[in-house]
PDB file of C-alpha atoms in Angstrom:
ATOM      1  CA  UNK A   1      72.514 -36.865 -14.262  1.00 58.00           C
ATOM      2  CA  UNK A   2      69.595 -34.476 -12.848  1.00 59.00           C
ATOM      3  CA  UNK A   3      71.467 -31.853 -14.453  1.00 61.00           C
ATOM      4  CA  UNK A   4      74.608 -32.369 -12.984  1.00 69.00           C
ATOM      5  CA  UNK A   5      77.936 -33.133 -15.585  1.00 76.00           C
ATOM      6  CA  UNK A   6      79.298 -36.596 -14.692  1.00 75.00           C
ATOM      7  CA  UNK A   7      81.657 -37.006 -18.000  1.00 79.00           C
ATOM      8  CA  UNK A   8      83.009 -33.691 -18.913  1.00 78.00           C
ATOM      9  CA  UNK A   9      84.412 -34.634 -22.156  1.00 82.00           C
ATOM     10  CA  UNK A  10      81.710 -35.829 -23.292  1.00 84.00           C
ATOM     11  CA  UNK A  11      79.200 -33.398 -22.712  1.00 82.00           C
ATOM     12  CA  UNK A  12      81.591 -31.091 -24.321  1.00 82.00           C
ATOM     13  CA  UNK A  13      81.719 -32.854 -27.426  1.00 84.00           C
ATOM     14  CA  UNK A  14      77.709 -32.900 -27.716  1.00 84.00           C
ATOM     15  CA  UNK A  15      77.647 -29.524 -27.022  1.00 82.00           C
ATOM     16  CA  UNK A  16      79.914 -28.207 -30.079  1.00 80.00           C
ATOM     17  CA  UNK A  17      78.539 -31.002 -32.225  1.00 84.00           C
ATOM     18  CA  UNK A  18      74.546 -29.412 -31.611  1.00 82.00           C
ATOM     19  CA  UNK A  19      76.609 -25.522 -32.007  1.00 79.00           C
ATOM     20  CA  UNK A  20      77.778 -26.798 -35.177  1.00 78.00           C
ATOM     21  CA  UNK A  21      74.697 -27.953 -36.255  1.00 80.00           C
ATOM     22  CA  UNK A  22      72.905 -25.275 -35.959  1.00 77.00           C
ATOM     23  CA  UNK A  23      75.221 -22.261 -37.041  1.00 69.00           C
ATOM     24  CA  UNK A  24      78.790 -22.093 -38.105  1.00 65.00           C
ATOM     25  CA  UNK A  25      78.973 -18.105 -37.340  1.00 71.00           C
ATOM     26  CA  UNK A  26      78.363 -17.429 -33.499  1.00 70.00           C
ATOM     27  CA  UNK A  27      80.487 -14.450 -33.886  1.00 71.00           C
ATOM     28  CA  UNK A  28      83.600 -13.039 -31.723  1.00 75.00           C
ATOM     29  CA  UNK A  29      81.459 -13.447 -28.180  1.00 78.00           C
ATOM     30  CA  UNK A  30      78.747 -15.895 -28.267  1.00 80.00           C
ATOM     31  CA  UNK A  31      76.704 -15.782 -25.346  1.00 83.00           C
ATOM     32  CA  UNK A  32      75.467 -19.208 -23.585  1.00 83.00           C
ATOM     33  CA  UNK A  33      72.753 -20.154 -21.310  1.00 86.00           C
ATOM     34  CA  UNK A  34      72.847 -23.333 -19.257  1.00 86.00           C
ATOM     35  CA  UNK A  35      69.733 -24.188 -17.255  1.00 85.00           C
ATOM     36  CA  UNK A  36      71.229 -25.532 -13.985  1.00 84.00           C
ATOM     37  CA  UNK A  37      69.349 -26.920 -10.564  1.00 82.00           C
ATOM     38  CA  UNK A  38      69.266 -24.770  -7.925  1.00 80.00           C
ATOM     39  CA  UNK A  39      71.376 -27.073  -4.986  1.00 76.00           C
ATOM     40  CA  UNK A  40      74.620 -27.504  -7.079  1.00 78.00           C
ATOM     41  CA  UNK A  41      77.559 -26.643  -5.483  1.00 79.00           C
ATOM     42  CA  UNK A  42      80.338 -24.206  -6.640  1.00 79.00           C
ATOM     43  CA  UNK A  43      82.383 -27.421  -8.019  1.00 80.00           C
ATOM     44  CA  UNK A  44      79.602 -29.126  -9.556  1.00 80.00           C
ATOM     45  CA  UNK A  45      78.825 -25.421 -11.386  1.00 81.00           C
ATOM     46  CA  UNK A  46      82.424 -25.293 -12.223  1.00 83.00           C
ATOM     47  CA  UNK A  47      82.433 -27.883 -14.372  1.00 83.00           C
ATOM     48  CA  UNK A  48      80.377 -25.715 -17.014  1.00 83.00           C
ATOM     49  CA  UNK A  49      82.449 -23.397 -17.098  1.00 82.00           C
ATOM     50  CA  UNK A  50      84.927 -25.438 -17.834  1.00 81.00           C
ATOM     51  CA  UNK A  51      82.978 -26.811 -20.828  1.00 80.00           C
ATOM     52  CA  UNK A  52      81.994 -23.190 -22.201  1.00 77.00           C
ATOM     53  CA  UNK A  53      85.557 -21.919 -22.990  1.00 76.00           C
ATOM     54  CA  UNK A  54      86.954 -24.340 -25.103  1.00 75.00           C
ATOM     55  CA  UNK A  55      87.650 -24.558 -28.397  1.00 71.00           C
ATOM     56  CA  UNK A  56      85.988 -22.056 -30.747  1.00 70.00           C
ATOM     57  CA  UNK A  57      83.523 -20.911 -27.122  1.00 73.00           C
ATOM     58  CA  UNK A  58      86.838 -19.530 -25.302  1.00 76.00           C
ATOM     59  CA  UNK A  59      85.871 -16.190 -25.186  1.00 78.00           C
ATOM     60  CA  UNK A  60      81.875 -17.015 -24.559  1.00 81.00           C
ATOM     61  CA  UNK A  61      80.288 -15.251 -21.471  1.00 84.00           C
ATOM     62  CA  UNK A  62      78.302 -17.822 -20.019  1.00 84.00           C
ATOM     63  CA  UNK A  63      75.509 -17.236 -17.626  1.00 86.00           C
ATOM     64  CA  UNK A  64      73.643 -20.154 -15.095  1.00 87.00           C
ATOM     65  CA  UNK A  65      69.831 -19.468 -14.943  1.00 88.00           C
ATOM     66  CA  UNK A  66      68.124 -21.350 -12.221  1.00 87.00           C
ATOM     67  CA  UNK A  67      65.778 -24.468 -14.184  1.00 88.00           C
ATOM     68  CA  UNK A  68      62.600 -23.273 -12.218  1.00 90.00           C
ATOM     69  CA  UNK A  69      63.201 -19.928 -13.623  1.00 90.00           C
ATOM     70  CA  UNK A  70      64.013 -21.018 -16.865  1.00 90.00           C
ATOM     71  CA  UNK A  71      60.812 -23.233 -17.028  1.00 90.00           C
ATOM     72  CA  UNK A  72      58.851 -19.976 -15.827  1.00 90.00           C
ATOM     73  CA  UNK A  73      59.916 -18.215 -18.679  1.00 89.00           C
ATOM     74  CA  UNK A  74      59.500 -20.871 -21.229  1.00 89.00           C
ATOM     75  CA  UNK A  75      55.527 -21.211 -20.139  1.00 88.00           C
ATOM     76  CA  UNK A  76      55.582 -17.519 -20.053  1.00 89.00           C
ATOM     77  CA  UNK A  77      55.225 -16.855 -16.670  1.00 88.00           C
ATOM     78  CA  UNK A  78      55.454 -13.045 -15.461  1.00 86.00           C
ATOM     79  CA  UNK A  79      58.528 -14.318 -13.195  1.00 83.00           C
ATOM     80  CA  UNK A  80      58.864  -9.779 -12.105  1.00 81.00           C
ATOM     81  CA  UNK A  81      54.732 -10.019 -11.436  1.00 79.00           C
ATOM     82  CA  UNK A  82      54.145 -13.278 -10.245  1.00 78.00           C
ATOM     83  CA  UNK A  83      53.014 -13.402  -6.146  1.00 74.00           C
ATOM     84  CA  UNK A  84      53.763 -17.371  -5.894  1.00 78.00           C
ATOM     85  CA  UNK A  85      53.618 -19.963  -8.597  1.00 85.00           C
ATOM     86  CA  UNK A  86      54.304 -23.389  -8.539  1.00 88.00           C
ATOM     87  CA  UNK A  87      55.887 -25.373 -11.509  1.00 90.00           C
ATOM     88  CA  UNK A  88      55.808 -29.067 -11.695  1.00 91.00           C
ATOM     89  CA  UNK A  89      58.713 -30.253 -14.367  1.00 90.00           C
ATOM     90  CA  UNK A  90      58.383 -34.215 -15.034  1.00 90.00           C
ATOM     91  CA  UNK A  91      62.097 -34.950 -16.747  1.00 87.00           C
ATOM     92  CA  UNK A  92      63.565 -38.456 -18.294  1.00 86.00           C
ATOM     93  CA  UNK A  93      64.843 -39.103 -14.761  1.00 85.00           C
ATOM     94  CA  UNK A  94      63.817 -37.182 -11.916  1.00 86.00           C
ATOM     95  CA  UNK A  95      61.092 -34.209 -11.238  1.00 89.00           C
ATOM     96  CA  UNK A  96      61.749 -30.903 -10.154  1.00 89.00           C
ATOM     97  CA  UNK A  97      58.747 -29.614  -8.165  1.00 89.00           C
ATOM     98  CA  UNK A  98      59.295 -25.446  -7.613  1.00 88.00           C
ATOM     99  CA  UNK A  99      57.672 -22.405  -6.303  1.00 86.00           C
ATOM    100  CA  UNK A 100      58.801 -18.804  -7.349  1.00 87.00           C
ATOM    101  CA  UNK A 101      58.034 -15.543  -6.234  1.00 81.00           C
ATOM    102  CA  UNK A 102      59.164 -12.124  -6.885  1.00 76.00           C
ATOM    103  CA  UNK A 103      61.988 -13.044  -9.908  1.00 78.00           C
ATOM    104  CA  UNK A 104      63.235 -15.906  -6.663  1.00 81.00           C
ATOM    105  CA  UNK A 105      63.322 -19.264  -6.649  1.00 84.00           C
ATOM    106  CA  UNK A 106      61.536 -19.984  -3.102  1.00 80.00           C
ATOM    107  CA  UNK A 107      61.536 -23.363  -2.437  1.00 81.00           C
ATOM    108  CA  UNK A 108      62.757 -26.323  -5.052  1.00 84.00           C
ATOM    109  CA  UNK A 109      62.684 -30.134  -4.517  1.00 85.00           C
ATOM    110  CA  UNK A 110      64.162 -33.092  -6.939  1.00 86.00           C
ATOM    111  CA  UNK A 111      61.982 -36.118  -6.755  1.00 88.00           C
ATOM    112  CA  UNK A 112      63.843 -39.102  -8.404  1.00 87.00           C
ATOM    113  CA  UNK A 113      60.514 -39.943 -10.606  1.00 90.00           C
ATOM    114  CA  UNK A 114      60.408 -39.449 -14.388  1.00 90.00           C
ATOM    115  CA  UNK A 115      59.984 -40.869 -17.494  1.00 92.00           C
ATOM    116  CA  UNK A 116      62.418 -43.381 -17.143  1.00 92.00           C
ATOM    117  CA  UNK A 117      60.981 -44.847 -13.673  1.00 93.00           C
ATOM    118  CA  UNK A 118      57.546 -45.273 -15.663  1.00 94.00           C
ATOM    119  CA  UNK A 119      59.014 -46.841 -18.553  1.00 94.00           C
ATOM    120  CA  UNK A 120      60.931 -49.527 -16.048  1.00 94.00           C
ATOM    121  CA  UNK A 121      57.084 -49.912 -14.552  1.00 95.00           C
ATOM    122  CA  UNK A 122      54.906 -50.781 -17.346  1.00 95.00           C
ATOM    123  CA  UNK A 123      57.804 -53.272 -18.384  1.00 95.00           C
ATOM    124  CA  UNK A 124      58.074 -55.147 -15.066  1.00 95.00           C
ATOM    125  CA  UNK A 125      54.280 -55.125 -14.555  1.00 94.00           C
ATOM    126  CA  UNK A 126      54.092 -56.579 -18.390  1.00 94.00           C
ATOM    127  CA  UNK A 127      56.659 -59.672 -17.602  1.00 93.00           C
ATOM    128  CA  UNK A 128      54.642 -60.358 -14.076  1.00 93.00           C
ATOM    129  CA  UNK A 129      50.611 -60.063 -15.849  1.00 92.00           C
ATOM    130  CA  UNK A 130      51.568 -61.059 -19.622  1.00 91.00           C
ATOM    131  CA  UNK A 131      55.155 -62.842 -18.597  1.00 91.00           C
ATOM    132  CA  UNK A 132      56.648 -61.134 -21.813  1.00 91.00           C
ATOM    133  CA  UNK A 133      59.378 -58.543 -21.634  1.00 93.00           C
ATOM    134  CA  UNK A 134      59.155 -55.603 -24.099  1.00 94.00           C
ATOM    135  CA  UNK A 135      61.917 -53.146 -23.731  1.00 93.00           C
ATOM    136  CA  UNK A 136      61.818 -49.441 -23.027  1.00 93.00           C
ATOM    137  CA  UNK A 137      61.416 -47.577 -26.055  1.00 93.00           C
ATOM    138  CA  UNK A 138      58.139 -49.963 -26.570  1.00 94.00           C
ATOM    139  CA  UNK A 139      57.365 -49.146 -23.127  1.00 94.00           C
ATOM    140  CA  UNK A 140      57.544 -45.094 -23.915  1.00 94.00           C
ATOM    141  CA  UNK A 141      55.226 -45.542 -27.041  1.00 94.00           C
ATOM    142  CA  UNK A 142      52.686 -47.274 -25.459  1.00 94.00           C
ATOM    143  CA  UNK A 143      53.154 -44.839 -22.532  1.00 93.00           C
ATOM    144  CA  UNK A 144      52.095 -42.252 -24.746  1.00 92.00           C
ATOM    145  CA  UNK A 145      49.723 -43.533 -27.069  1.00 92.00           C
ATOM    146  CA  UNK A 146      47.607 -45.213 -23.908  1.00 92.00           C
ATOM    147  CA  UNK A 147      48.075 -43.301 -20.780  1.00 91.00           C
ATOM    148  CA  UNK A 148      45.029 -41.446 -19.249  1.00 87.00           C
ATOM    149  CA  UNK A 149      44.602 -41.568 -15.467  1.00 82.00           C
ATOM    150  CA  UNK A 150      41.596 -39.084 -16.317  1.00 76.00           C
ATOM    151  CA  UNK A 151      39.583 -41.012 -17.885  1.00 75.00           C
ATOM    152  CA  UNK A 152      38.594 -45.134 -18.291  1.00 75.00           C
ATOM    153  CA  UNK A 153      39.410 -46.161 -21.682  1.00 78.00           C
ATOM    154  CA  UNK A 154      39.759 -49.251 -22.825  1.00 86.00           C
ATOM    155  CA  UNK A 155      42.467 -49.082 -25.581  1.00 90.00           C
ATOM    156  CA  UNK A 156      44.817 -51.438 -26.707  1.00 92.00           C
ATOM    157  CA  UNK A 157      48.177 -51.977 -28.873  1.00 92.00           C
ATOM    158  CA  UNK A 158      49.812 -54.958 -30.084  1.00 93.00           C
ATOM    159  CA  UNK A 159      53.871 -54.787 -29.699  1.00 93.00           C
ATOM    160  CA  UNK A 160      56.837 -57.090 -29.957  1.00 92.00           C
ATOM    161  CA  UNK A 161      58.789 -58.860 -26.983  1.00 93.00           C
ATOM    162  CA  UNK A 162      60.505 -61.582 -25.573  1.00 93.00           C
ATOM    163  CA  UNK A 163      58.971 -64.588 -24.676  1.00 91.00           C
ATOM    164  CA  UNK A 164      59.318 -65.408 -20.576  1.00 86.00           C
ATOM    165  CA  UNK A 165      59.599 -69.089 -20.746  1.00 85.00           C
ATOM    166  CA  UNK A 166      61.356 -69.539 -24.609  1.00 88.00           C
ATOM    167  CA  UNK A 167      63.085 -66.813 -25.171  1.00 87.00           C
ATOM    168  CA  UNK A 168      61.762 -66.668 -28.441  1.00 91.00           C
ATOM    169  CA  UNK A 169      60.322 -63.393 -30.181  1.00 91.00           C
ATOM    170  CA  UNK A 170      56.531 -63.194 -29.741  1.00 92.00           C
ATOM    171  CA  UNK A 171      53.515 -60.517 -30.291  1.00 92.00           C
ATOM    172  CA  UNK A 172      51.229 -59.821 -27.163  1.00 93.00           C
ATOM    173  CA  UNK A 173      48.820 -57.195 -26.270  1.00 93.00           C
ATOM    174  CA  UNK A 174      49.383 -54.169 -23.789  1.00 94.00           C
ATOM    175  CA  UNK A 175      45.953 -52.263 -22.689  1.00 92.00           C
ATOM    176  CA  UNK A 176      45.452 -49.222 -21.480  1.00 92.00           C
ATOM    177  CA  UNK A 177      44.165 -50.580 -17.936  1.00 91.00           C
ATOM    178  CA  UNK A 178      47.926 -52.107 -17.657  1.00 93.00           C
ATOM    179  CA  UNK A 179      49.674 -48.814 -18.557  1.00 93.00           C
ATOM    180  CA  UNK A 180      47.625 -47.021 -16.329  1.00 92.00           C
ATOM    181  CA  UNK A 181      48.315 -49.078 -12.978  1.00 92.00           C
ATOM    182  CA  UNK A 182      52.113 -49.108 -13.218  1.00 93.00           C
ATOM    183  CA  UNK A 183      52.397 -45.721 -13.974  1.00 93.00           C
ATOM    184  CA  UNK A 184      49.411 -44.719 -10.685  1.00 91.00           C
ATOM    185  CA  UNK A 185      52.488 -45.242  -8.214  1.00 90.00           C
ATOM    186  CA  UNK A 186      54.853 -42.975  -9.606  1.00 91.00           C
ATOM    187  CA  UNK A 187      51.897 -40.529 -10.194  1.00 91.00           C
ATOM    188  CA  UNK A 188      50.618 -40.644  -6.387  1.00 91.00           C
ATOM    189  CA  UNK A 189      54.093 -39.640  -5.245  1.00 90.00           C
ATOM    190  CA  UNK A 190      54.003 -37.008  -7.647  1.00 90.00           C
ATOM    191  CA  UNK A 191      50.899 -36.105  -6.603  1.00 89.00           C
ATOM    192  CA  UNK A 192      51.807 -36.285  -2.514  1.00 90.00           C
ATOM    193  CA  UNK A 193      54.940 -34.556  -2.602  1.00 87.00           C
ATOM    194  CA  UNK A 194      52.837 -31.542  -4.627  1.00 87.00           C
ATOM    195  CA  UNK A 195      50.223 -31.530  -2.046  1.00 85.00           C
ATOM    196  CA  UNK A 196      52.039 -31.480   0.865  1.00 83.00           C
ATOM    197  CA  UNK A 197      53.605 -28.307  -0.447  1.00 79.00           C
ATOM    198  CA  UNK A 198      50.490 -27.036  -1.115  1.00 77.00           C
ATOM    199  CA  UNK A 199      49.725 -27.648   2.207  1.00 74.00           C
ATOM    200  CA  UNK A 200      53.017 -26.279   3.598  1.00 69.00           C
ATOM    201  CA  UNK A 201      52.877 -22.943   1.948  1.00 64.00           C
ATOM    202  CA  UNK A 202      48.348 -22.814   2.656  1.00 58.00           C
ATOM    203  CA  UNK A 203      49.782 -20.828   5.757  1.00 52.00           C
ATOM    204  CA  UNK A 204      50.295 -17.645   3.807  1.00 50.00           C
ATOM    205  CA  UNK A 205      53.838 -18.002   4.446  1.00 50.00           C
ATOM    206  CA  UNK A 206      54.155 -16.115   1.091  1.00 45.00           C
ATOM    207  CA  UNK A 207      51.835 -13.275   1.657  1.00 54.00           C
ATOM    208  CA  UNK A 208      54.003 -12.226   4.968  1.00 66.00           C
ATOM    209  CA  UNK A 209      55.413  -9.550   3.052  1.00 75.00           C
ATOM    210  CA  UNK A 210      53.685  -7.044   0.851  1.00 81.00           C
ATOM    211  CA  UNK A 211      55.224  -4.924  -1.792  1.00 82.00           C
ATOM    212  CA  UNK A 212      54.586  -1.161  -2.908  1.00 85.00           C
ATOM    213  CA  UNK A 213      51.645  -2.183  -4.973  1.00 84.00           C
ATOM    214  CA  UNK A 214      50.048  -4.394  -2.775  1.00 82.00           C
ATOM    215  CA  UNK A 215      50.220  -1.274   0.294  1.00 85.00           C
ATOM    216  CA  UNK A 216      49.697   1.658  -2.528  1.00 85.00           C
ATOM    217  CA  UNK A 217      46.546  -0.414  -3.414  1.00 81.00           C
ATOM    218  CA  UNK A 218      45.259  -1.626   0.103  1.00 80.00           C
ATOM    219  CA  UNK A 219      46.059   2.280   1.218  1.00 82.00           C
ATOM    220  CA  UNK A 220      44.471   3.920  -1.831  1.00 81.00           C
ATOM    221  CA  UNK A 221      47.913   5.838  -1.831  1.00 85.00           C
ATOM    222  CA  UNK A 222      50.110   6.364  -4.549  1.00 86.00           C
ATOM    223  CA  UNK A 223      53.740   5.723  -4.834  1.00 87.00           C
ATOM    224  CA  UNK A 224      55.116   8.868  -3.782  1.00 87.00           C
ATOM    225  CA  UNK A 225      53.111   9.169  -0.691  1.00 86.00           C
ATOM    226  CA  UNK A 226      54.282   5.550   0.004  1.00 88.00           C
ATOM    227  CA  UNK A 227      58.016   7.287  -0.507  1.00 88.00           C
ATOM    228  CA  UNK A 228      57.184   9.737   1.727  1.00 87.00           C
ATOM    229  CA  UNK A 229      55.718   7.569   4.694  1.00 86.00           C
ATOM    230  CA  UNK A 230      59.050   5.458   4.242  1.00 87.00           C
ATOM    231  CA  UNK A 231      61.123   8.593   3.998  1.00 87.00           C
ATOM    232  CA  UNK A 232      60.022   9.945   7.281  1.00 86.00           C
ATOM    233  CA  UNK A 233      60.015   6.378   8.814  1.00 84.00           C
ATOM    234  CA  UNK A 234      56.579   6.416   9.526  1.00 86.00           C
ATOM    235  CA  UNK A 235      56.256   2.500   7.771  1.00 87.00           C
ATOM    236  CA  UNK A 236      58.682   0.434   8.349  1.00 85.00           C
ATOM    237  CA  UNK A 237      59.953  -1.636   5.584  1.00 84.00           C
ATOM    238  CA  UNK A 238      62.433  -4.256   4.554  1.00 82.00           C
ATOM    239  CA  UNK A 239      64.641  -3.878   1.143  1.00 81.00           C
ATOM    240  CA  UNK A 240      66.013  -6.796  -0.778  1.00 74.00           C
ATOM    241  CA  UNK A 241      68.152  -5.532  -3.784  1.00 70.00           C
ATOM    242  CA  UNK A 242      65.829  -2.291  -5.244  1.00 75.00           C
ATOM    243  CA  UNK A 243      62.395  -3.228  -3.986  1.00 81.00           C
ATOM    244  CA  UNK A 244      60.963  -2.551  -0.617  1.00 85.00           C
ATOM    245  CA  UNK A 245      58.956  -5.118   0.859  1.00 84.00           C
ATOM    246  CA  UNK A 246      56.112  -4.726   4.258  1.00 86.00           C
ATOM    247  CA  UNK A 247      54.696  -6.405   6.499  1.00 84.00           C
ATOM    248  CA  UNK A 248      50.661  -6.440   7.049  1.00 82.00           C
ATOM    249  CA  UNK A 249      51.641  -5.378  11.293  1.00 81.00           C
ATOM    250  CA  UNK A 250      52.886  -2.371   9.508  1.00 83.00           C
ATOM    251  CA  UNK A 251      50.437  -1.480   6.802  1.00 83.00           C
ATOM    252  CA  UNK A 252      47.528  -1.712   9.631  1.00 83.00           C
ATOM    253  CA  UNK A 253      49.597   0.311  11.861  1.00 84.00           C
ATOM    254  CA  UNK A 254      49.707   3.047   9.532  1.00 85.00           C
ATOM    255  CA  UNK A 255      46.181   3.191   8.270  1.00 82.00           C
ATOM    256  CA  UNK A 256      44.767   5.290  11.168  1.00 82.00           C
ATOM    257  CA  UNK A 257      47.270   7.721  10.384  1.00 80.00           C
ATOM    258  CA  UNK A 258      46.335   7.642   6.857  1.00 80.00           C
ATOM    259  CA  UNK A 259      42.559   8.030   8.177  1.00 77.00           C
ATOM    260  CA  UNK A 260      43.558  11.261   9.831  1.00 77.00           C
ATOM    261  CA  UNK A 261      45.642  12.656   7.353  1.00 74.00           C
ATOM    262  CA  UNK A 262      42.739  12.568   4.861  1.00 71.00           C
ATOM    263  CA  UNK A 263      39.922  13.944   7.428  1.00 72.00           C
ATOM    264  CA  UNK A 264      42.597  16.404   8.031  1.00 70.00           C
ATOM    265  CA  UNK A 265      42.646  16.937   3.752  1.00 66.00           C
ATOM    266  CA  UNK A 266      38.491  17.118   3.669  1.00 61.00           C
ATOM    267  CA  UNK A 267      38.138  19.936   6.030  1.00 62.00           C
ATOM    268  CA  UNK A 268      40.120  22.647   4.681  1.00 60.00           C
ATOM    269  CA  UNK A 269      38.015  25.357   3.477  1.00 55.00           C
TER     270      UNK A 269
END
């Protein structure tokens, strides 16, 4: 559930059965990926390890990538490039609403609205408009074959259900107009939550710090004399695993002496 193994056993058993499906030859020491959420705890991660070496996986190195990175890299995101981006994953359940920055994850939220919650809408608004119950897989194609918040069509699609009063089987008619209001709900939540982290991170919390390109290209410097300056402790700078990061106090503090140093340049004969 949201990522997180509640029956060991049996997620074990799906995951050899799909292995086995696709190849019978993973060699000596496969390796295997599991996209995981970025709050689990060290028990809840445990559990996949536990899963990976069994069986014919034993002696598997296994590796956890973060689901906002590994949602980055599927749309091709430059995760090493990127300055801030935002990804917005709707699952079957819940949605994870992320922001990454600099190969980070920098802020990630789980929103218990998905697929599943719109399915259970357009159902329950059916039985109270139409009083018909349809079930959930009818729900999901109509879902798909009629939702469009973006524009006002009038579509419709005749499906099976359940009679409210009898009991009996019966045929009715779904539009698009229905579909569209139960699912405008789970969308405006969607919606809020995603602006008020736009609104939250509007305060350039994210461009606080600066890194070697952004100051080599404010500075009209190259990377060397950016070296130098941080050699001699003229910038000061902060360093989080093998890049150096600034902050904008510091870049303005050093552009007079920059100013000088090139006047200084210019007027030698």
């Amino acid at each position: 559930s949201n990522g997180r193994i509640a029956n060991v056993l049996m997620v074990e058993a799906v995951l050899h059965t799909l292995l086995h499906r696709c190849t019978r030859h993973m060699g000596y020491r496969p390796e295997l990926y599991f996209s995981v959420p970025c709050d689990m705890t060290e028990i809840e991660r445990r559990s996949y390890y536990t899963i990976a070496h069994k069986g014919a996986l034993k002696n598997c190195r296994m590796y956890l990538v973060d689901k906002p990175i590994a949602d980055a890299l599927a749309l091709g995101i430059p995760i090493n490039r990127t300055k801030g981006s935002m990804i917005v994953n709707i699952g079957a359940q819940s949605t994870e609403i992320s922001v990454i920055a600099n190969t980070r994850v920098i802020f990630s939220r789980i929103i218990q609205v998905g697929g599943k919650q719109f399915n259970e809408s357009i159902c329950n608004l059916n039985r109270r408009k139409n009083n018909f119950q349809i079930g959930s897989k009818t729900a999901k194609r109509v879902k798909i074959a009629l939702a469009d918040l973006g524009t006002d069509k009038k579509e419709a699609r005749k499906v099976r259900g359940v009679d409210g009063a009898s009991g009996l089987p019966m045929e009715g008619i779904i539009t698009s107009s229905l579909v569209n209001e139960a699912l405008l709900s789970g969308v405006e939540t969607l919606t809020g939550k995603v602006g008020a982290l736009c609104r939250r991170c509007s305060d350039k919390r994210m461009q606080k710090w600066l890194d070697g390109e952004d100051v080599c290209r404010l500075l009209r410097i190259s990377p060397r004399t950016l070296q130098t300056l941080r050699d001699n402790r003229i910038i000061g700078c902060t360093q989080v695993n093998r890049k150096f990061y600034y902050k904008p106090e510091e870049v303005e503090r050093v552009l007079p002496v920059i100013g000088r140093f090139r006047t200084e340049r210019d007027n030698i004969p």
